[in-house]
mmCIF file of C-alpha atoms in Angstrom:
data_model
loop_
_atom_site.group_PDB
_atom_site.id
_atom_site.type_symbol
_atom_site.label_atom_id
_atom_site.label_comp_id
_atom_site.label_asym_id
_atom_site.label_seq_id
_atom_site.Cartn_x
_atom_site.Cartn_y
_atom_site.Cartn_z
ATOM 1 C CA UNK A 1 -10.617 19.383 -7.614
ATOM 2 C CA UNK A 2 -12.991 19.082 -4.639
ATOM 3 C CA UNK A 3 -13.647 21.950 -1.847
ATOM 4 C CA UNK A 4 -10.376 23.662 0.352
ATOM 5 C CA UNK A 5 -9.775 22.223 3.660
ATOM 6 C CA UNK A 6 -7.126 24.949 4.615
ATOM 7 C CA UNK A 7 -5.772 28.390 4.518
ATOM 8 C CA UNK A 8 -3.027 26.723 2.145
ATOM 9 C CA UNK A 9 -5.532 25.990 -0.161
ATOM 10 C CA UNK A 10 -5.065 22.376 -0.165
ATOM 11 C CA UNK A 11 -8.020 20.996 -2.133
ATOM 12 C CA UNK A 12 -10.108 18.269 -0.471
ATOM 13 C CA UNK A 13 -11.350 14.966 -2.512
ATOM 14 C CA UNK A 14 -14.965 12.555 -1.466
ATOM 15 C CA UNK A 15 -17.347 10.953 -4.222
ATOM 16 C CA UNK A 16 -19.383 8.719 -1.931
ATOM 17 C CA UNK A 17 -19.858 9.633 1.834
ATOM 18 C CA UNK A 18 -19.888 7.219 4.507
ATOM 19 C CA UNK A 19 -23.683 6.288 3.736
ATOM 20 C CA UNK A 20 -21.960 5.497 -0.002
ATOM 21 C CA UNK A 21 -23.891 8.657 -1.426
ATOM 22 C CA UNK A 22 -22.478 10.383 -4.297
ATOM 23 C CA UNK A 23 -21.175 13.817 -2.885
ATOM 24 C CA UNK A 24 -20.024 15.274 -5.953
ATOM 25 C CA UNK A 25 -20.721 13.483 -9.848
ATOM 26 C CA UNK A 26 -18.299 15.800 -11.150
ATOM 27 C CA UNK A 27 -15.412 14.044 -9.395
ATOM 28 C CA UNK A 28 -17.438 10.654 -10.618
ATOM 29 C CA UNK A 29 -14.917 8.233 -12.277
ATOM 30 C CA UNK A 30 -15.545 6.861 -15.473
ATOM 31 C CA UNK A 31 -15.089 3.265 -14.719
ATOM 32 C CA UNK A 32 -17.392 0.724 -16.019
ATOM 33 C CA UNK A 33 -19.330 -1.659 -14.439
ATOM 34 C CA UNK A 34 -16.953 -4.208 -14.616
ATOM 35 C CA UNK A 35 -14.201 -2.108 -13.076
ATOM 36 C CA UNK A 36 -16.397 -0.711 -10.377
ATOM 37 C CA UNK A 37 -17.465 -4.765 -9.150
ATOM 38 C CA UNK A 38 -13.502 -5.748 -9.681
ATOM 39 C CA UNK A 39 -12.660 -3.052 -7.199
ATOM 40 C CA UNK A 40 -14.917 -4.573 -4.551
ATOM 41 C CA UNK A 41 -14.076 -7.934 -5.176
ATOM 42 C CA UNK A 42 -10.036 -6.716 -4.502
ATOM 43 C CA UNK A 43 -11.480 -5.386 -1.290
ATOM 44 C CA UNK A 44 -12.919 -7.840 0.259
ATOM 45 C CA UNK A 45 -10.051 -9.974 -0.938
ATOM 46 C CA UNK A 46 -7.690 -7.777 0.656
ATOM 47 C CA UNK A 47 -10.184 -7.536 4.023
ATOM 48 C CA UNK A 48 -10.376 -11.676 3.854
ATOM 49 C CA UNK A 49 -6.240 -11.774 3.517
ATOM 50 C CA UNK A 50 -5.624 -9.346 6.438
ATOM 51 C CA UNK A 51 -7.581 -11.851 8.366
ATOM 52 C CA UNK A 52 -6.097 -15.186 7.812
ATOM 53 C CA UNK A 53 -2.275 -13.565 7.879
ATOM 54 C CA UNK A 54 -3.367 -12.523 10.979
ATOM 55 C CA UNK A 55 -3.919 -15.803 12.042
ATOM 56 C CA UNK A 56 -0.936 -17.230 10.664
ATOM 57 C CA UNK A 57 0.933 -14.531 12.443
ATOM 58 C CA UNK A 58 0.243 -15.502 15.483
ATOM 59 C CA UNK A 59 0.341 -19.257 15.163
ATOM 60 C CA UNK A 60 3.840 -18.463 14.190
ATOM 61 C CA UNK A 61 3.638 -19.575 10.387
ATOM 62 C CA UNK A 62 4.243 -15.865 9.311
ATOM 63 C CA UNK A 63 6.726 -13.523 10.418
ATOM 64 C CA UNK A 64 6.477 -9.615 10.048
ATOM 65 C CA UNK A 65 2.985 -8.709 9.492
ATOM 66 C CA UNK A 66 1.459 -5.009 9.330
ATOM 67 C CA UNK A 67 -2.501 -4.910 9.646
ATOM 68 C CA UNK A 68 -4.243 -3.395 6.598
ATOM 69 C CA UNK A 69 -8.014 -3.264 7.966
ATOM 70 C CA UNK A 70 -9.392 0.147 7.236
ATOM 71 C CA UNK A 71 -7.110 1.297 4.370
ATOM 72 C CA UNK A 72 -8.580 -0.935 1.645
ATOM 73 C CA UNK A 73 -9.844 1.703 -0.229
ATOM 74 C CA UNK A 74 -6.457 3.632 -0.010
ATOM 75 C CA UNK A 75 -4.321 0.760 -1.310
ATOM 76 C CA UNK A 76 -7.231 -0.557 -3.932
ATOM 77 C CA UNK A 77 -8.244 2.547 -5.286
ATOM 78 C CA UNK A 78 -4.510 4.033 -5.695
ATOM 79 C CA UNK A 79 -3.021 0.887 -7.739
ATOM 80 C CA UNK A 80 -6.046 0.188 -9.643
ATOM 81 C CA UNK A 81 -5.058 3.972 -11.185
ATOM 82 C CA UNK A 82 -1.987 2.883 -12.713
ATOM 83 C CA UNK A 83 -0.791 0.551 -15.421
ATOM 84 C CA UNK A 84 1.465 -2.566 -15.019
ATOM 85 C CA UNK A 85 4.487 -0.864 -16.501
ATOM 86 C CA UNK A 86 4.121 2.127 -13.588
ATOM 87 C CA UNK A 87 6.586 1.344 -10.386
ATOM 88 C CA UNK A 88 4.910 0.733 -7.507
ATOM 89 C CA UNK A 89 7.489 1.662 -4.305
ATOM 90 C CA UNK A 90 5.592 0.168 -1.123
ATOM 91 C CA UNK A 91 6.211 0.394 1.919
ATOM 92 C CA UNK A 92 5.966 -2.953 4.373
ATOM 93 C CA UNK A 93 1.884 -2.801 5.140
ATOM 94 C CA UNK A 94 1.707 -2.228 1.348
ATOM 95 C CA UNK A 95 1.143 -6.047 0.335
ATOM 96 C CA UNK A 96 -2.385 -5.675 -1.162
ATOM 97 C CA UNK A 97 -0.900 -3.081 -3.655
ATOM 98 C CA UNK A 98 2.104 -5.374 -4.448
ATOM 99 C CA UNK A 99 -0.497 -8.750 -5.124
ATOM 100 C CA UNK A 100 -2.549 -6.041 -7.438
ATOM 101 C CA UNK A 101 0.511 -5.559 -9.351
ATOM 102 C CA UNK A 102 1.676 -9.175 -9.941
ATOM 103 C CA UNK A 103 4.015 -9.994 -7.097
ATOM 104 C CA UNK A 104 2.874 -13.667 -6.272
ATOM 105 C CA UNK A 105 1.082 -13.883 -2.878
ATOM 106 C CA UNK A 106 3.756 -16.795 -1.901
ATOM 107 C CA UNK A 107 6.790 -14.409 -2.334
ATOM 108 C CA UNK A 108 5.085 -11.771 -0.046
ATOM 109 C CA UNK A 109 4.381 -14.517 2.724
ATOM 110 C CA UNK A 110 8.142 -15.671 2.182
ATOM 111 C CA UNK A 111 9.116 -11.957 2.681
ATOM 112 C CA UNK A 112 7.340 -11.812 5.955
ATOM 113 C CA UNK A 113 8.793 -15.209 6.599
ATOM 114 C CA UNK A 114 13.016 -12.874 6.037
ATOM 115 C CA UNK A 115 13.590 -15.423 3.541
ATOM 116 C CA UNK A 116 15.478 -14.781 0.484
ATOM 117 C CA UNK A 117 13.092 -15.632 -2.370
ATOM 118 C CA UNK A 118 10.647 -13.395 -1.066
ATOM 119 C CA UNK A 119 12.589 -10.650 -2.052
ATOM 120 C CA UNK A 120 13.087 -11.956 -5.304
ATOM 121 C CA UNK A 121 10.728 -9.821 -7.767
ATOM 122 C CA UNK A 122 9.728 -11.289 -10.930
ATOM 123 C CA UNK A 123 11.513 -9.515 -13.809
ATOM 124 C CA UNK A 124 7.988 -8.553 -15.118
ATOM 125 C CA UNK A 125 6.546 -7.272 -11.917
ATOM 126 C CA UNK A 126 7.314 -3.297 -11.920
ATOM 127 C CA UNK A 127 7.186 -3.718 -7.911
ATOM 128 C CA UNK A 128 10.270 -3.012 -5.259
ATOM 129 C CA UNK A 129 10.854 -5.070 -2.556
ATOM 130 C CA UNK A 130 8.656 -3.937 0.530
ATOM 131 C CA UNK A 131 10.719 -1.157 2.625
ATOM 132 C CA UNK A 132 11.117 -1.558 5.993
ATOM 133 C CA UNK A 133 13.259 1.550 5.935
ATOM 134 C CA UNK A 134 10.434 4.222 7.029
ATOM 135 C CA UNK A 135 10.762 6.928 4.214
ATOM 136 C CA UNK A 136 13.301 5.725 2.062
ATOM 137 C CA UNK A 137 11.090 4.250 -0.568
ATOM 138 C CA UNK A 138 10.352 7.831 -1.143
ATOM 139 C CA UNK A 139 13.959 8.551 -2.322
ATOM 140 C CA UNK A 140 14.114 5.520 -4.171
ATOM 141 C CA UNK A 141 10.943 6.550 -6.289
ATOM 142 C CA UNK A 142 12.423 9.834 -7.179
ATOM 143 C CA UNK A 143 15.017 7.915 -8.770
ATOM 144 C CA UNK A 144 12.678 5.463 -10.561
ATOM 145 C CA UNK A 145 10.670 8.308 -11.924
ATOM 146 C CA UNK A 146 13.906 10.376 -12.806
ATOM 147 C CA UNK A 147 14.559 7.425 -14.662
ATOM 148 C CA UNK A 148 11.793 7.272 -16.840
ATOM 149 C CA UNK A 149 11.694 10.873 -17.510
ATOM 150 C CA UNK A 150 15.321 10.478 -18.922
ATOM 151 C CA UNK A 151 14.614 7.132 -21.175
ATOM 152 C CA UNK A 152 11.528 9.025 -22.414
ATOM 153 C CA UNK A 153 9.187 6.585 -21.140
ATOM 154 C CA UNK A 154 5.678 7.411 -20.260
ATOM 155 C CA UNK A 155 5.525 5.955 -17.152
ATOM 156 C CA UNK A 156 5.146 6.762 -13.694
ATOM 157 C CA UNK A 157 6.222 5.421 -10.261
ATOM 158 C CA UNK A 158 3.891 5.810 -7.179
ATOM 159 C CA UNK A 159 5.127 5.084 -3.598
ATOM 160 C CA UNK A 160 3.705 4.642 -0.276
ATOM 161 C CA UNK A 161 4.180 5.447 3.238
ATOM 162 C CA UNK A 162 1.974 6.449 6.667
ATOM 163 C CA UNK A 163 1.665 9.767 8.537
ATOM 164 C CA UNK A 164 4.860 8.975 10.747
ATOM 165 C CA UNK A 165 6.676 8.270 7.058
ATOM 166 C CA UNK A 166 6.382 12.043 6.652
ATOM 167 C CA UNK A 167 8.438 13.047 9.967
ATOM 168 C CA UNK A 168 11.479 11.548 8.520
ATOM 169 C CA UNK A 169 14.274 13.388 6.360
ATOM 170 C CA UNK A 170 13.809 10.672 3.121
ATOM 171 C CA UNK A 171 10.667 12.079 2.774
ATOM 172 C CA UNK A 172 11.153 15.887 2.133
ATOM 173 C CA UNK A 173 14.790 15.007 -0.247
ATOM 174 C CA UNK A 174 12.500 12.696 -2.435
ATOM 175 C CA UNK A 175 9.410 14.677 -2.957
ATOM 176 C CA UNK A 176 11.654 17.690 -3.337
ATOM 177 C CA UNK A 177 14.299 16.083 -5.860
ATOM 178 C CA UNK A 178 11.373 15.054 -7.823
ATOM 179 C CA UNK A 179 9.854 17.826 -7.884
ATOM 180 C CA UNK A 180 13.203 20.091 -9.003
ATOM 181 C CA UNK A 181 13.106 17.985 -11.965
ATOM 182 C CA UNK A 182 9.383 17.662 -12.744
ATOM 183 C CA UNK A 183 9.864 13.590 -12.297
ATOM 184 C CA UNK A 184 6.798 11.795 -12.819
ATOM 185 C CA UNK A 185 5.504 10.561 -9.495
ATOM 186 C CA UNK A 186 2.826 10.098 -7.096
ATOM 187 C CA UNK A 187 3.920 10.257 -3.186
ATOM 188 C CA UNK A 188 0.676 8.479 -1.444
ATOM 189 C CA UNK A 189 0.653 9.089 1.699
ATOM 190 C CA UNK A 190 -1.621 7.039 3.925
ATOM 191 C CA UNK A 191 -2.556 8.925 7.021
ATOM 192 C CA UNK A 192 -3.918 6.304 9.492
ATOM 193 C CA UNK A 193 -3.809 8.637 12.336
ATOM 194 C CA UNK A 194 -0.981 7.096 14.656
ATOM 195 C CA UNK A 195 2.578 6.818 13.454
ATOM 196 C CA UNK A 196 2.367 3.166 15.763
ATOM 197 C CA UNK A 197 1.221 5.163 19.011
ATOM 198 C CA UNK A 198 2.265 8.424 18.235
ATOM 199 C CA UNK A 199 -0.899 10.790 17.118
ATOM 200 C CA UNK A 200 -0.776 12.609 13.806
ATOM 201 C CA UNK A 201 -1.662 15.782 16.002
ATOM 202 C CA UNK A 202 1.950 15.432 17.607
ATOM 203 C CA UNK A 203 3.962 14.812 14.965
ATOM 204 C CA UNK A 204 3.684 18.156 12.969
ATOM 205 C CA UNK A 205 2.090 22.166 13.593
ATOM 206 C CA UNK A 206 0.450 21.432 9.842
ATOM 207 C CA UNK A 207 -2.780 21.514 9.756
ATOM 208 C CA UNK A 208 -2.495 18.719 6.803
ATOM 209 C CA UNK A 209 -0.439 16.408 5.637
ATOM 210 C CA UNK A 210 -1.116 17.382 2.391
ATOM 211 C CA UNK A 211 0.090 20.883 2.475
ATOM 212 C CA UNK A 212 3.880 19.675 2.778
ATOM 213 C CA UNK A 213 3.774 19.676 -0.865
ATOM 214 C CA UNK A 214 4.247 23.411 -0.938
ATOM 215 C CA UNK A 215 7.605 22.813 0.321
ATOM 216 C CA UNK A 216 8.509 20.852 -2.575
ATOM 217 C CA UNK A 217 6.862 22.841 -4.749
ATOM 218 C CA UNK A 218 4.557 20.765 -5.903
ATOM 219 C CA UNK A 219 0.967 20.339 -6.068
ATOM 220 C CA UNK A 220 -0.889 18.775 -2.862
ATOM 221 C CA UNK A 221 -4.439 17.005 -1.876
ATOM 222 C CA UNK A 222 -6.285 15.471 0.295
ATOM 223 C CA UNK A 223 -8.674 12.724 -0.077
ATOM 224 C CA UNK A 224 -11.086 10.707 1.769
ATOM 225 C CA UNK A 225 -8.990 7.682 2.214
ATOM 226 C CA UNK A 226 -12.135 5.878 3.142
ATOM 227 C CA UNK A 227 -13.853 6.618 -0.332
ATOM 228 C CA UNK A 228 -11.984 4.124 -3.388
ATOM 229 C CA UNK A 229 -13.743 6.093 -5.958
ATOM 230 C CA UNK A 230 -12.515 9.579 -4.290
ATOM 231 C CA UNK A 231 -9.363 8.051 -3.877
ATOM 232 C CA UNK A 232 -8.813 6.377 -7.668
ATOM 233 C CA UNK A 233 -10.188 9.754 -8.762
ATOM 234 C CA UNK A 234 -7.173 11.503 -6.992
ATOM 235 C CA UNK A 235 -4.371 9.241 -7.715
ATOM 236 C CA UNK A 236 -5.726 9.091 -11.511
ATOM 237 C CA UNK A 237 -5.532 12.881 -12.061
ATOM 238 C CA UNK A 238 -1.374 12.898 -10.557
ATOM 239 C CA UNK A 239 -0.933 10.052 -12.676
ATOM 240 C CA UNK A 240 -2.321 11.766 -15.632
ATOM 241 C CA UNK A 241 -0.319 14.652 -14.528
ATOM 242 C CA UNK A 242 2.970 12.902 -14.233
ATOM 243 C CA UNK A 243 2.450 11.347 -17.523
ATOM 244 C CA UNK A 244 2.155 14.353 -19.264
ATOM 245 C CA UNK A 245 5.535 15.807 -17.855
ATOM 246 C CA UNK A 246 4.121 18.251 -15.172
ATOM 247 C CA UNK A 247 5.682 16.745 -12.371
ATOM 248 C CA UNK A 248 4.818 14.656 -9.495
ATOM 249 C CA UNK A 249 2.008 14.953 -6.780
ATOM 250 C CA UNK A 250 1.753 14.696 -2.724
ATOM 251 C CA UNK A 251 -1.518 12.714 -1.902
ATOM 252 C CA UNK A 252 -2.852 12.390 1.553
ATOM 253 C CA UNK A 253 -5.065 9.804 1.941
ATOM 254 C CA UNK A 254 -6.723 10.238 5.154
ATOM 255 C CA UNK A 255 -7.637 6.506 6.526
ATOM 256 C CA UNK A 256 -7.858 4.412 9.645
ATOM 257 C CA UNK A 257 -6.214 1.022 10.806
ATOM 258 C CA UNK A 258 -8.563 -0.955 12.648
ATOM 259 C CA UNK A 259 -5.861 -3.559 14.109
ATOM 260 C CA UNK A 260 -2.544 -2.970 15.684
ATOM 261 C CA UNK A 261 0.247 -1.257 13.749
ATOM 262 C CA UNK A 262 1.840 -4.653 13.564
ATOM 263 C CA UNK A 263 1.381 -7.833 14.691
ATOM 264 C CA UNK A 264 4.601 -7.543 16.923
ATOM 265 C CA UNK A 265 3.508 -6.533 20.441
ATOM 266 C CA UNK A 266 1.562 -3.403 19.664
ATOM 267 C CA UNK A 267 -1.778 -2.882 21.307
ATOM 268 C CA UNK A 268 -3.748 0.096 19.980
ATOM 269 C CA UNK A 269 -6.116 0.311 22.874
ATOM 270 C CA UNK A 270 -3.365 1.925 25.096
ATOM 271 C CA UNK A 271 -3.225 4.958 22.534
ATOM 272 C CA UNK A 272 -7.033 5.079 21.146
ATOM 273 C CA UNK A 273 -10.263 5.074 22.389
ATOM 274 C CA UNK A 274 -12.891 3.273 21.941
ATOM 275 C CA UNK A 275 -14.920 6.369 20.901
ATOM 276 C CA UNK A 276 -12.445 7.507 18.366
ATOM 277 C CA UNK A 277 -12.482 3.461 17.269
ATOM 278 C CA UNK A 278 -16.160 3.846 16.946
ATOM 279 C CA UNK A 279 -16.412 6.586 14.689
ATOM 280 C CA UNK A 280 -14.301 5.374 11.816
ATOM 281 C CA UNK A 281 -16.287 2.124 12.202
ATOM 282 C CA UNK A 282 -18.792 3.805 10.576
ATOM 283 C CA UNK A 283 -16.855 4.595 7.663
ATOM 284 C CA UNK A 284 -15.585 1.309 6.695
ATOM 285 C CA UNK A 285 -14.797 1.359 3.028
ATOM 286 C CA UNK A 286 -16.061 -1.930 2.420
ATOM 287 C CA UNK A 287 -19.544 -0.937 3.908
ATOM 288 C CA UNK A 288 -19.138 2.141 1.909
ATOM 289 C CA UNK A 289 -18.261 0.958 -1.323
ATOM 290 C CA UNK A 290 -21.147 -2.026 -0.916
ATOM 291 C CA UNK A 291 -23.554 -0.255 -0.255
ATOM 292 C CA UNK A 292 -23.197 2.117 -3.527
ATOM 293 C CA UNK A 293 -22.793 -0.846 -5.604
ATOM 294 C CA UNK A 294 -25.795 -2.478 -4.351
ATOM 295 C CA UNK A 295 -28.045 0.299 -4.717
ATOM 296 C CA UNK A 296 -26.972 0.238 -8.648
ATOM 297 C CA UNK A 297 -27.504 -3.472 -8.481
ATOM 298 C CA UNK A 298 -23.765 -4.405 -9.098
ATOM 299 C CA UNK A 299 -23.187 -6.140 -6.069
ATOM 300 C CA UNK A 300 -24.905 -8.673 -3.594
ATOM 301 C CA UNK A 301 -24.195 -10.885 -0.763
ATOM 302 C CA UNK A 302 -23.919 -14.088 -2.811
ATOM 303 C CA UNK A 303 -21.627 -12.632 -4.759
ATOM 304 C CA UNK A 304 -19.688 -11.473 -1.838
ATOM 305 C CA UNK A 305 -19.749 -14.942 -0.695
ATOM 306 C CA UNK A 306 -18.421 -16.501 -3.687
ATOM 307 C CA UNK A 307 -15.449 -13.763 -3.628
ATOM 308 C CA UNK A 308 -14.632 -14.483 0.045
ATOM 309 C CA UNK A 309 -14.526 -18.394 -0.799
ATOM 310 C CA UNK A 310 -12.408 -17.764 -3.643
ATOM 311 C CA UNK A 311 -9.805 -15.590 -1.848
ATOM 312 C CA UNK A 312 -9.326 -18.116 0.835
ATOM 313 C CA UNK A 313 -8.578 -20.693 -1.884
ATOM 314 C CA UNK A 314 -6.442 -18.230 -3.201
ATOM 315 C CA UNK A 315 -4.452 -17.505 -0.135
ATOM 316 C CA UNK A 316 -4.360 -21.382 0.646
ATOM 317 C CA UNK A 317 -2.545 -22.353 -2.533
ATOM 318 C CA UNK A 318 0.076 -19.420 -1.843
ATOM 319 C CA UNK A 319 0.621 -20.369 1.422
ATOM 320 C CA UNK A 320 1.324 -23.929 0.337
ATOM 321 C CA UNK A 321 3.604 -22.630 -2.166
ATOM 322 C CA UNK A 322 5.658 -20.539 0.448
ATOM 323 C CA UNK A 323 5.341 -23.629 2.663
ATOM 324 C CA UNK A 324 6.856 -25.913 -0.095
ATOM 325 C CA UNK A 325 10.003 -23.006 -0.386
ATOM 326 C CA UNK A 326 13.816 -24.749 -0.156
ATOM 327 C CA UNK A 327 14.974 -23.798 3.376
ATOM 328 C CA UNK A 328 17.108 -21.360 3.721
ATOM 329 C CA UNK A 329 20.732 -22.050 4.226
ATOM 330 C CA UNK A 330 23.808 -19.759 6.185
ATOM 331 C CA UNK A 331 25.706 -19.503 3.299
ATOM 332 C CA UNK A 332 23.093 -19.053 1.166
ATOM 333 C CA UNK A 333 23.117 -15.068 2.963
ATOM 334 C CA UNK A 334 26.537 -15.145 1.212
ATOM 335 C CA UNK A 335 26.028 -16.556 -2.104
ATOM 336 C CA UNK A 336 23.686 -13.520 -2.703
ATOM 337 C CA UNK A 337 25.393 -11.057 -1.522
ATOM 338 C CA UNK A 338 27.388 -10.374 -5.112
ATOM 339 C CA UNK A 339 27.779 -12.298 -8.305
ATOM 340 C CA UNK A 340 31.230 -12.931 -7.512
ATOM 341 C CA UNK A 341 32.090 -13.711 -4.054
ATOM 342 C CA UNK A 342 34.945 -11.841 -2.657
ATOM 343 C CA UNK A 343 38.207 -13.463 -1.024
ATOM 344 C CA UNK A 344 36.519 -12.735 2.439
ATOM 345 C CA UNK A 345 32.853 -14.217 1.681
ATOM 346 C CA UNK A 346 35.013 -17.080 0.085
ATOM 347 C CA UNK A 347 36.993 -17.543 3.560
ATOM 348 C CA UNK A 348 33.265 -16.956 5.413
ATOM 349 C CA UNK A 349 31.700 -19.260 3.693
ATOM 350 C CA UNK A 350 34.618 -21.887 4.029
ATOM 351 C CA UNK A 351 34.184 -21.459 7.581
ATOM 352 C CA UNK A 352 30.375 -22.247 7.911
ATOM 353 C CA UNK A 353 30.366 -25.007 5.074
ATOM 354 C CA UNK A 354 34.023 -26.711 6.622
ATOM 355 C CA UNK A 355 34.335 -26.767 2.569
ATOM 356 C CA UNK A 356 37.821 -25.303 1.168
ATOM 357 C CA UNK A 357 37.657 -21.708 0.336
ATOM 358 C CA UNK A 358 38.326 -21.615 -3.560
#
């Protein structure tokens, strides 16, 4: 698929270019109309979301909070490839992907918020927890997928995690467990450019991301990250792939963030320029994907309008919800830690309640 970037013959994947020109109809997704408008409209839901939690973060009504600006296409276009009963492993600036896949806004603002219910996954929602763990979602997804290769399910579980994610240890033992035993997953990889300050270019001697794959084994590519019709068109084939028993697939998205790496103290413009800030400007996916859709008449600015109004009714009705949460208790920590308490959480909890231990 797509053109080689490298001497490791990693192949290279774009459908529209920045100007949202079709680059290659081969690599053309067949989506339908419908599809093509509901991608956009999780876009600029996802852009209009990024906003207000930034907001909330710093008026201190949210907690944690990782910037997604600039990866919309990247988190849109991989989910929207797979079904409701695939896993989807994310990582913690994955929240767009976990909302796509039916984890209730509210939950994810009480996960920023560390409290309990937040992590507290709907039995019908094939979504983990956000990791904060950087690279151990990628272990836990070779387990997922080992799973469903053993029940004989036709499923497949796709994880996430950023440039720095592939520095760590987790990240080689996954994809390589995985792919010993041909389990059916997608590792996405979302290359940003800066692992928080730290430059892709100093992190590894590869010349992509991508091409760690051949380490594992297993088949590697790299796709505009930019592009949500290069990118579904990616993620779609290793999910096809997977699904068929041939074994998972490394993707390397490669993206921007336009905001800080998180909302807690980070400030990008000691580590980028304005320049290199500049450039990927240009190739916002939103102004991308808008400007294709337009151009076939699919899209306009009313309708954006009446999309952005939605999503902040949307995201105000969550946040009420989450506001509206029980308060979390001391020994409520306790109470969850196992379905029977043992004699020293008993004693603990005795302690902090001035209740008798029982």
């Amino acid at each position: 698929m797509g053109k080689t970037v490298s001497e490791h013959t990693v192949p290279y994947v774009q459908v529209l270019d920045e100007n949202g020109k079709v680059t290659d109809k081969e690599l053309l997704p067949n989506l339908t109309d419908d599809q093509l408008r509901e991608m956009m409209k999780r876009m600029v839901f996802t852009r209009i979301l990024d906003q207000r939690a930034i907001k909330l973060t710093r008026q201190g009504r949210l907690g944690f909070y990782a910037p997604v600006a600039g990866q919309e296409a990247s988190m849109i276009g991989s989910e929207f490839a797979t079904d409701k009963e695939d896993f989807v492993v994310p990582g913690y600036r994955d929240l767009p992907q976990c909302v796509y896949h039916g984890y209730p806004l509210y939950k994810l603002f009480l996960y920023s918020r560390g409290h309990q219910e937040g992590g507290r996954v709907p039995e019908d929602v094939n979504v983990m927890m956000p990791q904060i763990i950087i690279g151990a979602q990628i272990v836990q997804t070779a387990g997922i997928a080992l799973g469903y290769k053993l029940k004989g399910e036709k499923h497949i579980a796709i994880t996430y995690t950023g440039d720095g994610g592939t520095s760590q240890g987790d990240f080689y033992e996954g994809m390589n467990f995985a792919g010993a035993y041909k389990a059916p997953a997608v590792f996405f990889v979302q290359n940003n450019q800066y692992a928080i300050s730290v430059p892709r270019e100093k992190q590894t001697a590869a010349e992509t991301l991508a091409q760690k794959a051949i380490a594992a084994g297993i088949p590697g590519v790299q796709v505009d990250g930019m592009d949500i019709l290069g990118v579904y068109a990616a993620v779609k084939q290793a999910v096809d792939r997977a699904r068929a028993g041939e074994g998972p697939t490394l993707i390397e998205a490669v993206t921007f963030r336009y905001g800080p790496h998180t909302m807690s103290g980070d400030d990008p413009t000691r580590y980028r320029t304005k320049e290199t800030e500049a450039t990927w400007e240009k190739r916002d996916p939103l102004v991308r994907f808008r400007t294709y859709l337009t151009e076939k008449g699919l899209w306009s600015d009313d309708e954006e309008q009446q999309v952005i109004e939605a999503a902040k009714d949307t995201i105000n009705e969550a946040l009420k919800q989450a506001d509206n949460a029980e308060k979390m208790k001391v020994e409520d920590l306790i109470d969850a830690m196992f379905e029977e308490p043992t004699t020293a959480l008993k004693r603990q909890r005795a302690e902090i309640t001035g209740e008798g231990a029982n």
